[in-house]
Short mmCIF file of N, CA and C in Angstrom, two decimals:
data_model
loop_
_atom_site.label_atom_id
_atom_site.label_comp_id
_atom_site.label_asym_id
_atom_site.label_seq_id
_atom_site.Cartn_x
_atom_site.Cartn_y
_atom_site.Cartn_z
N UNK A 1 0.85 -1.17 0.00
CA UNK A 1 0.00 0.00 0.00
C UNK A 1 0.89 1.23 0.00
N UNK A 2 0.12 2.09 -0.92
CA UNK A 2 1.58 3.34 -0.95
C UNK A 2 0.08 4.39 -0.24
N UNK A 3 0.80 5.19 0.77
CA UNK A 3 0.16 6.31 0.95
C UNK A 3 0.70 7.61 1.07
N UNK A 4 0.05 8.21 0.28
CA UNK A 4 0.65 10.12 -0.36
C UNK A 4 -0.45 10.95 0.79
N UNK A 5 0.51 11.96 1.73
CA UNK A 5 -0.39 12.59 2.70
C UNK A 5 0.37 13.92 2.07
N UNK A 6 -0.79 14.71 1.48
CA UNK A 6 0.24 15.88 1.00
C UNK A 6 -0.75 17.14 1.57
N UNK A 7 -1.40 16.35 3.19
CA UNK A 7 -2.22 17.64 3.62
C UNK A 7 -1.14 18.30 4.37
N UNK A 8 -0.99 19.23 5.69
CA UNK A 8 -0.57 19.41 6.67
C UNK A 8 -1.37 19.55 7.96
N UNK A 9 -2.41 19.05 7.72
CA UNK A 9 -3.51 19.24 8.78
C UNK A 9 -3.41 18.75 10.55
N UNK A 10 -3.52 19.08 11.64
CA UNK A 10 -3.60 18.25 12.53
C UNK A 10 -4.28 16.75 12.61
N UNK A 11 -4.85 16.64 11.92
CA UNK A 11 -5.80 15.32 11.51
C UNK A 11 -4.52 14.56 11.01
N UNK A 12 -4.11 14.87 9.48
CA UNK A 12 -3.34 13.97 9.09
C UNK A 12 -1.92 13.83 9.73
N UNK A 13 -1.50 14.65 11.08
CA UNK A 13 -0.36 14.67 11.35
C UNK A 13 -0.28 13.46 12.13
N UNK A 14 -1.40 13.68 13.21
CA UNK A 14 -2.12 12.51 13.59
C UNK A 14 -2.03 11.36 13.42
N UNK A 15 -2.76 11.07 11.96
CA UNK A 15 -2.95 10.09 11.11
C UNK A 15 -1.45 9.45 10.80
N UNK A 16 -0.77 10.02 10.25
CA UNK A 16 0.90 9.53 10.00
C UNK A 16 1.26 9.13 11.11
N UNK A 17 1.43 10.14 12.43
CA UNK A 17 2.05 9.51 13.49
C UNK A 17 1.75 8.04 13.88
N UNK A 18 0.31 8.24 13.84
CA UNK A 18 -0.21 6.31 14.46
C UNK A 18 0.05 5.54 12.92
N UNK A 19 0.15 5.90 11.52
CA UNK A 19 0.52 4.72 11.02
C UNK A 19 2.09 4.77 11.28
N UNK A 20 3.05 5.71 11.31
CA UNK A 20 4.72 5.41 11.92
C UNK A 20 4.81 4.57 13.16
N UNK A 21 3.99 4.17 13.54
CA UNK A 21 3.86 3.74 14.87
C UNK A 21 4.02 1.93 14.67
N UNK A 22 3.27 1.60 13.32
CA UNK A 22 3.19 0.32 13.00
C UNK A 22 4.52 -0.81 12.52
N UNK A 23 4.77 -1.90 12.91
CA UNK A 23 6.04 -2.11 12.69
C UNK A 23 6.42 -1.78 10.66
N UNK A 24 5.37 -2.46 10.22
CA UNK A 24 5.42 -2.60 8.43
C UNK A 24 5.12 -1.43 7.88
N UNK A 25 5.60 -0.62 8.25
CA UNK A 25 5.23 1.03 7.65
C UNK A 25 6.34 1.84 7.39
N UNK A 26 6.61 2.45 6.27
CA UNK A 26 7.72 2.95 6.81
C UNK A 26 7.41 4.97 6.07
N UNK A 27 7.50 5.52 6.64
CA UNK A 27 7.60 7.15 6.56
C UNK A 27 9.32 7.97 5.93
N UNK A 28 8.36 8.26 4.44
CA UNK A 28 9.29 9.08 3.66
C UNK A 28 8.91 10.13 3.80
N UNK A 29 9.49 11.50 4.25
CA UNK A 29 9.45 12.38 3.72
C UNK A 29 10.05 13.34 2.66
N UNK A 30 9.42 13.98 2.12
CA UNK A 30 9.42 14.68 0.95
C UNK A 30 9.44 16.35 0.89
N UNK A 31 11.32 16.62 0.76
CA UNK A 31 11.54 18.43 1.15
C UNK A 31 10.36 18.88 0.38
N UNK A 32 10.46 20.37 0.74
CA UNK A 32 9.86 21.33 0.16
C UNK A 32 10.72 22.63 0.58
N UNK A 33 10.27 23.59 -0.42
CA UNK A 33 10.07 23.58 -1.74
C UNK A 33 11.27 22.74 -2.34
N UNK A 34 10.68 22.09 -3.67
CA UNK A 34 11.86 21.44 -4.41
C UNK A 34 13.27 22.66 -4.72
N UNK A 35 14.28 21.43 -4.74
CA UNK A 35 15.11 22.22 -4.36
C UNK A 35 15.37 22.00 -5.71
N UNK A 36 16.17 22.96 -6.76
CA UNK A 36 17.01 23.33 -8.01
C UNK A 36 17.92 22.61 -8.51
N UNK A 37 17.75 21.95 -9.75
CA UNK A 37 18.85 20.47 -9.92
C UNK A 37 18.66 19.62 -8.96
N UNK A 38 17.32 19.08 -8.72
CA UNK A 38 17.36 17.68 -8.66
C UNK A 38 17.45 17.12 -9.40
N UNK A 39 17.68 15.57 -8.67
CA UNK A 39 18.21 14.36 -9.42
C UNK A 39 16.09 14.29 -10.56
N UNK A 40 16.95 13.36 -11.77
CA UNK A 40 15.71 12.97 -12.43
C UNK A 40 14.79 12.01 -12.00
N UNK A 41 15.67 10.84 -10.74
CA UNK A 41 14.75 10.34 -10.27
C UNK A 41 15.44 10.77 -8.64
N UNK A 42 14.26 11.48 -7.45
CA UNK A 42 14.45 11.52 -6.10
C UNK A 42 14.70 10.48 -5.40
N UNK A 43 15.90 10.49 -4.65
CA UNK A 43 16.38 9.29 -4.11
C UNK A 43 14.78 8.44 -2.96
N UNK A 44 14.01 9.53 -2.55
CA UNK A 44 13.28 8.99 -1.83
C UNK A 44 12.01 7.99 -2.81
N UNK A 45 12.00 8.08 -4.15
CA UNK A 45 11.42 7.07 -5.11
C UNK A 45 12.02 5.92 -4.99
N UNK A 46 13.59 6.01 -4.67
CA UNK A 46 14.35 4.18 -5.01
C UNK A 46 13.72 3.99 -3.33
N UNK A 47 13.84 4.26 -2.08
CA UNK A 47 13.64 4.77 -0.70
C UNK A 47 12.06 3.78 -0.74
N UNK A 48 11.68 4.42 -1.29
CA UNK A 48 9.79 3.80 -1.26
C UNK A 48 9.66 2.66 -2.16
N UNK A 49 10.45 2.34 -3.22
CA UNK A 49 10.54 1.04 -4.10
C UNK A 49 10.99 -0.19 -2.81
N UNK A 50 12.35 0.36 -2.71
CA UNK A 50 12.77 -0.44 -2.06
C UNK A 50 12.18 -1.32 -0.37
N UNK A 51 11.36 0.17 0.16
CA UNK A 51 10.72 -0.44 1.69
C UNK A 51 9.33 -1.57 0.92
N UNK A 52 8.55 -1.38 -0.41
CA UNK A 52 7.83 -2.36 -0.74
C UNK A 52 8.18 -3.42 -1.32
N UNK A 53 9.36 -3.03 -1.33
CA UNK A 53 9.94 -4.87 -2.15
C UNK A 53 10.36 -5.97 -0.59
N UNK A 54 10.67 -4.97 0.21
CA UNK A 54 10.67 -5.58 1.25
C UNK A 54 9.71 -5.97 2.33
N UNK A 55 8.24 -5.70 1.66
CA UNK A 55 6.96 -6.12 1.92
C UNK A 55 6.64 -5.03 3.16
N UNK A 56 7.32 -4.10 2.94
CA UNK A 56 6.18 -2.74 4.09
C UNK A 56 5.55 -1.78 3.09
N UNK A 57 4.50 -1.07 3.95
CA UNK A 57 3.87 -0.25 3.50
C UNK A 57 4.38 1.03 3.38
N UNK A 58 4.40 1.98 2.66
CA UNK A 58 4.49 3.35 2.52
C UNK A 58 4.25 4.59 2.77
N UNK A 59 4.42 5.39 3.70
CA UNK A 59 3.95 6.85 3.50
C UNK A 59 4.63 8.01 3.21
N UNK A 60 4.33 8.62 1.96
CA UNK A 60 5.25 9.65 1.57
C UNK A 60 4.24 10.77 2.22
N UNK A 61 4.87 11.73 2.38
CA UNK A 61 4.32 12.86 3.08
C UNK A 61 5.08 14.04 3.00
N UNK A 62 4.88 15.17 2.88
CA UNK A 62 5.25 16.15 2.53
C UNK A 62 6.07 16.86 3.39
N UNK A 63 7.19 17.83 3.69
CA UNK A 63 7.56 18.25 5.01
C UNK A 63 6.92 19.37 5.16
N UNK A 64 6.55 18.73 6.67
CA UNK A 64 5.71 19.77 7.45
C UNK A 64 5.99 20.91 7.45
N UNK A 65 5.30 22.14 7.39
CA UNK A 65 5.64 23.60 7.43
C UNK A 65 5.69 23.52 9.33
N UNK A 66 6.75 25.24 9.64
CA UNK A 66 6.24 25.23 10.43
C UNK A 66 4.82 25.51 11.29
N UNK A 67 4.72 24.89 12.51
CA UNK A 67 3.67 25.21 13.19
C UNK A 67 3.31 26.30 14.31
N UNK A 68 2.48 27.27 13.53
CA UNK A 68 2.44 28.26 14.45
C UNK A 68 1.18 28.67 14.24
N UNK A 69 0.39 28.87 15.73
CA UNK A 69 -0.76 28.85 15.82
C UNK A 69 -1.24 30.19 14.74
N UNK A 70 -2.57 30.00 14.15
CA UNK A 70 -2.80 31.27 13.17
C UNK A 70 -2.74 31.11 12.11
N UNK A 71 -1.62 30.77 11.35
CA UNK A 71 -0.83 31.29 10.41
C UNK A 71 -1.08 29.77 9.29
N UNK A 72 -1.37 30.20 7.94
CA UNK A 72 -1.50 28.96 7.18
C UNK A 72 -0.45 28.68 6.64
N UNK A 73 -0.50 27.11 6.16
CA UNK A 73 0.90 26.82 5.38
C UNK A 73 1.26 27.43 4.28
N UNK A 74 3.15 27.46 4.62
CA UNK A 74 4.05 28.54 3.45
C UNK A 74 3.53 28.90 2.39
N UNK A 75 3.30 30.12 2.12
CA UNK A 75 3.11 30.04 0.43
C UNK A 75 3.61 29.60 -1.13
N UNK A 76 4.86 29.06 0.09
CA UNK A 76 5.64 28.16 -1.40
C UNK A 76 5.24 26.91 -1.77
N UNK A 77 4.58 26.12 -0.80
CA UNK A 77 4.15 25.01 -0.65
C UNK A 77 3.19 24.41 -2.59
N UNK A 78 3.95 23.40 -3.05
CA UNK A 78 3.32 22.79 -3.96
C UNK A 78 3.34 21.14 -3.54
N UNK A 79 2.23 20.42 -4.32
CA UNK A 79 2.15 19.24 -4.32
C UNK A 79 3.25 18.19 -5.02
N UNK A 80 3.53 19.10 -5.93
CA UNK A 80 4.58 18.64 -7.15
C UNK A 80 5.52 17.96 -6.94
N UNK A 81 6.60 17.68 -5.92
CA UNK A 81 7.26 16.90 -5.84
C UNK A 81 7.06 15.69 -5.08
N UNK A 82 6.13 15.61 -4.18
CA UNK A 82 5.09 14.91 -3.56
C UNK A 82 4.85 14.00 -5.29
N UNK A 83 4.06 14.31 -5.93
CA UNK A 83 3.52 13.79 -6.92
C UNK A 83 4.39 13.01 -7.97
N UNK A 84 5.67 13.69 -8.28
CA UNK A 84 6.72 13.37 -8.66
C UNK A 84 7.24 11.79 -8.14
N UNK A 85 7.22 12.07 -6.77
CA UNK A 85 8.36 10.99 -5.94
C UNK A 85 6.98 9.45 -6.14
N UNK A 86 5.90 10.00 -5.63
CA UNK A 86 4.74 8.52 -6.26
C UNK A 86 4.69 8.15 -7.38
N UNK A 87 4.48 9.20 -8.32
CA UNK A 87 4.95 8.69 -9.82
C UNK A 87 5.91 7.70 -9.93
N UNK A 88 7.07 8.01 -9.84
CA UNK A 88 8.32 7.49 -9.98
C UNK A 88 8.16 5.81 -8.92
N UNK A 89 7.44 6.03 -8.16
CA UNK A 89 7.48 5.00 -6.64
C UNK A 89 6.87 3.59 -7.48
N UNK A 90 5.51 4.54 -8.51
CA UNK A 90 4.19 3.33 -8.92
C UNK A 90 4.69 2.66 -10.58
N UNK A 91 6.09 3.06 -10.66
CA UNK A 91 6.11 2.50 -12.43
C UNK A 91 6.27 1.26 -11.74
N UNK A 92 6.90 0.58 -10.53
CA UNK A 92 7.07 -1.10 -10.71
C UNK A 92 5.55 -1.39 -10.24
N UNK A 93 4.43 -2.25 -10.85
CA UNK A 93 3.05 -2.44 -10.88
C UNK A 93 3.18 -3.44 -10.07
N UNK A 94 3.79 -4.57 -9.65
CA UNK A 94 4.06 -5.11 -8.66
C UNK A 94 3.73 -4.67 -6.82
N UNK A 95 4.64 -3.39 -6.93
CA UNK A 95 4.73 -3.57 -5.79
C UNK A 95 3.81 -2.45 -4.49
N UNK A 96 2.72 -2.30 -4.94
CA UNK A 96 2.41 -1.47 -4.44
C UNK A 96 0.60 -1.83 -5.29
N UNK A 97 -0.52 -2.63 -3.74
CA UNK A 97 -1.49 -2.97 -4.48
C UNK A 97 -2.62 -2.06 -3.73
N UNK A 98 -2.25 -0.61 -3.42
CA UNK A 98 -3.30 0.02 -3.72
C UNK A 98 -2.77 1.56 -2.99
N UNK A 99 -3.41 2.33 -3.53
CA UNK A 99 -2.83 3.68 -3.36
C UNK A 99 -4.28 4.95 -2.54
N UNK A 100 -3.68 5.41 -1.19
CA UNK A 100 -4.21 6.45 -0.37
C UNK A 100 -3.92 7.73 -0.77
N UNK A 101 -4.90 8.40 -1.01
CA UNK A 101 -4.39 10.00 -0.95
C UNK A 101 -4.87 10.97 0.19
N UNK A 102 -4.32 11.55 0.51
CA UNK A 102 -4.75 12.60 1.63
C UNK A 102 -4.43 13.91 1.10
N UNK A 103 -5.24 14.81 1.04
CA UNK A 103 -4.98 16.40 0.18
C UNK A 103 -5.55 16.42 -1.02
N UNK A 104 -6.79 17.53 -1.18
CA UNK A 104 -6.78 18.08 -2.66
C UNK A 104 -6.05 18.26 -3.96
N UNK A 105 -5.23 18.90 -3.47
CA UNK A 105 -4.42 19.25 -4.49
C UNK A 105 -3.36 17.80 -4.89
N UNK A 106 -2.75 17.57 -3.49
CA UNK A 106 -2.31 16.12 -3.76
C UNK A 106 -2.53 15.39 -4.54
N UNK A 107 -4.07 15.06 -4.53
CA UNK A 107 -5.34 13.91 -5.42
C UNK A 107 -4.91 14.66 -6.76
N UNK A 108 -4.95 15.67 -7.09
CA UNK A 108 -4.71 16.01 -8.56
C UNK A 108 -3.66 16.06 -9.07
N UNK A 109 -2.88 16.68 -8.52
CA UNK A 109 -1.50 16.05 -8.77
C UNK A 109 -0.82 14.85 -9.17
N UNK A 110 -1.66 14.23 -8.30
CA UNK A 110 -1.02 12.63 -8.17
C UNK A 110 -1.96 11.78 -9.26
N UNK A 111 -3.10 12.00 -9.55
CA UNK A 111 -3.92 11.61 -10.41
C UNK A 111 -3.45 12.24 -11.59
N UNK A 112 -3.12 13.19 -12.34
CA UNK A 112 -2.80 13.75 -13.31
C UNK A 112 -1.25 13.16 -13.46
N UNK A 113 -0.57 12.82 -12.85
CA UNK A 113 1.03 12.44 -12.94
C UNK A 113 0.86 10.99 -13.66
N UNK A 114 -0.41 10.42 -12.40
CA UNK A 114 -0.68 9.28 -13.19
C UNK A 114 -1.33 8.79 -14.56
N UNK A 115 -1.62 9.99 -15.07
CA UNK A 115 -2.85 9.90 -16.25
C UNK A 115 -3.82 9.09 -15.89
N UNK A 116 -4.44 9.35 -14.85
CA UNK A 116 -5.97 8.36 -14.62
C UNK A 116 -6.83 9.62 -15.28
N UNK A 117 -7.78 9.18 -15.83
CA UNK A 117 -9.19 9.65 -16.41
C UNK A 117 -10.20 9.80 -15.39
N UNK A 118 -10.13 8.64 -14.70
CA UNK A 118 -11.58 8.85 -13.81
C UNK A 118 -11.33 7.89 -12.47
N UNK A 119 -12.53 8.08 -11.60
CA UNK A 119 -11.84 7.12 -10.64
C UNK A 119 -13.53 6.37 -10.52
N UNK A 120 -13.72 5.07 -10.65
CA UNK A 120 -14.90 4.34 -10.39
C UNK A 120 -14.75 4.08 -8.85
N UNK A 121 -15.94 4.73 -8.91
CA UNK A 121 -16.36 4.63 -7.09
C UNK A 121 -16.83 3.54 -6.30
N UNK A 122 -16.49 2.48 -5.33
CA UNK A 122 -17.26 1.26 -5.10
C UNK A 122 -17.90 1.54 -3.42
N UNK A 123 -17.33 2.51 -2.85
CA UNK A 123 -17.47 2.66 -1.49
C UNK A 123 -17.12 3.90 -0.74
N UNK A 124 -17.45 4.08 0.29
CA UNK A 124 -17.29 4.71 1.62
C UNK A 124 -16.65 4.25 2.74
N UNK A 125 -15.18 4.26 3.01
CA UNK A 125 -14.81 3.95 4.25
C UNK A 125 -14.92 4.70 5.30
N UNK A 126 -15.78 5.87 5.67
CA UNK A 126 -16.49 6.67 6.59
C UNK A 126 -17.17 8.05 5.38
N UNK A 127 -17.71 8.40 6.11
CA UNK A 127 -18.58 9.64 5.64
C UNK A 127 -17.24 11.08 4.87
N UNK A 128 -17.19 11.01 3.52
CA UNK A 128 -16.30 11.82 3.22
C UNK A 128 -15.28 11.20 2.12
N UNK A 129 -14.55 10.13 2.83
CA UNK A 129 -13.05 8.86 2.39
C UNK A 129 -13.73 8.01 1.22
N UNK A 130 -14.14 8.77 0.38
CA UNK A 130 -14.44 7.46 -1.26
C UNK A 130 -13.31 6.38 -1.41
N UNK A 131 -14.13 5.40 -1.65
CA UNK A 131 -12.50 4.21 -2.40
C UNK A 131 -13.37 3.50 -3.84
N UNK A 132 -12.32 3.51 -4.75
CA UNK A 132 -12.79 2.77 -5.77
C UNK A 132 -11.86 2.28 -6.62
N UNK A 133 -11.52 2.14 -7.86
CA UNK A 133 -9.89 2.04 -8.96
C UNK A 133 -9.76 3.00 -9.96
N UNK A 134 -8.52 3.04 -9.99
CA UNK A 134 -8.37 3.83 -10.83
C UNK A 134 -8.81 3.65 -12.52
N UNK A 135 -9.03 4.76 -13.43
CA UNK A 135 -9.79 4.21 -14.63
C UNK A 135 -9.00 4.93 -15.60
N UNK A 136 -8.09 4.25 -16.24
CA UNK A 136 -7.07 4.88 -17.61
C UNK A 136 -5.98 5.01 -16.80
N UNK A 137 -5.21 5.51 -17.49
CA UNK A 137 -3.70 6.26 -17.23
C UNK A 137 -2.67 4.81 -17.14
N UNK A 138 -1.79 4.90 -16.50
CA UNK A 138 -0.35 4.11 -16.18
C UNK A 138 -0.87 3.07 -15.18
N UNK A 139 -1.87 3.19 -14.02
CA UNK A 139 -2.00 1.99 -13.05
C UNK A 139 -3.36 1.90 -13.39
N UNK A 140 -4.32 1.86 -14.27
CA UNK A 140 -5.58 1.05 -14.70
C UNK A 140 -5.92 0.15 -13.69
N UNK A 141 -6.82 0.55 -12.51
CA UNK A 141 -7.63 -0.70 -12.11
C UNK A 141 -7.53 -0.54 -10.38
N UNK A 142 -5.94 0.38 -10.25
CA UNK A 142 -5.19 0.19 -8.82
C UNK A 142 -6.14 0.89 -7.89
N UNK A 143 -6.53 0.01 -6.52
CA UNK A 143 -7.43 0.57 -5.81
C UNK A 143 -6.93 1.94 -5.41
N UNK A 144 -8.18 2.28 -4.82
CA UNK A 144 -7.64 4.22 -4.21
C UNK A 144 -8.63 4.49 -3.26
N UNK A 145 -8.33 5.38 -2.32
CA UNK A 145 -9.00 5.88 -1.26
C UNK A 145 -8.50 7.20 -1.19
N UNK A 146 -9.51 8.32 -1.32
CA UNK A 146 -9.18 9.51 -1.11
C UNK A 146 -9.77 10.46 -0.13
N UNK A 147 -9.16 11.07 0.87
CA UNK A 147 -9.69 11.62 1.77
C UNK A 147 -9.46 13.45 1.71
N UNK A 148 -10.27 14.02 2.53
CA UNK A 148 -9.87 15.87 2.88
C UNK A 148 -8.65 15.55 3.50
N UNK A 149 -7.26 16.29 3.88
CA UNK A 149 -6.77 16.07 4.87
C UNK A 149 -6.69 16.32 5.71
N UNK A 150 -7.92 17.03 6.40
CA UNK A 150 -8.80 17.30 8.29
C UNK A 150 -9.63 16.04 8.40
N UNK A 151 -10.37 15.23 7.05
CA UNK A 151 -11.31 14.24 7.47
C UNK A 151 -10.64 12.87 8.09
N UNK A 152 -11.52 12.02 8.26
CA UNK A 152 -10.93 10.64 9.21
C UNK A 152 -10.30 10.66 10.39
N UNK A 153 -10.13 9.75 10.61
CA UNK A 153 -10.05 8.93 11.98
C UNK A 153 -8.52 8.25 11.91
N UNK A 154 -8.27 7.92 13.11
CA UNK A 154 -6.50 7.44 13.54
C UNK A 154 -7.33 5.74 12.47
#
């Protein structure tokens, strides 16, 4: 399971912390803003290949802005390399049998990187969290669950 948290919300900080918590999980994060002459592929793509070949789960996640009461996240803040590093994570089709998103912009990002067309809807894992597969693009079929990143539960 690969999961992309590209909210910064207290919810999803939350949410990451208790899945880092699990032994088969393992937590990439992902600088921001991208930094100038990066590599073509981000080392944290071989990073997330490699923790699913070794049969754990994934969470890429974005680095946290700071936290200060008030004040919303940086204005530099893009999804884009977030989107980038899953791209790069989902070309082996093997290893990775279903994909979480957390964040708006994330979901488009990451859906557009992927060339999916559409997403067929089969369910509700709470009020909000759709799951269904993906429809066209590069992973045709790969389950998905997409959430707000304030909605859900630990």
């Amino acid at each position: 399971m690969l999961v992309i948290e590209g909210s910064v919300s207290q919810a999803s900080t939350a949410q990451v912390g208790h899945l880092a918590r699990q032994a088969n999980v393992e937590v990439i994060t992902i600088p921001q803003p991208p930094k100038s002459g990066a590599p073509p592929e981000p080392p944290q793509a071989r990073e997330a290949r490699r923790a699913a070949t070794a049969g754990r789960h994934v969470v890429l996640q974005t680095e946290p802005p700071e936290r200060r009461p008030g004040l919303i996240p940086r204005p530099d803040y893009s999804p884009e390399p977030l989107s980038t590093v899953a791209r790069l994570a989902l070309r082996a089709p093997a290893l990775f049998s279903g994909l979480v998103i957390s964040g708006g912009d994330t979901a488009c990002e990451v859906l557009c990187a992927l060339r999916a067309q559409a997403i067929c809807l089969e369910d509700a894992l709470e009020p909000g969290v759709p799951a269904g597969r993906l429809v066209g693009g590069r992973r045709e079929g790969l389950p998905i669950v997409l959430k707000a990143g304030a909605a859900g539960s630990e």
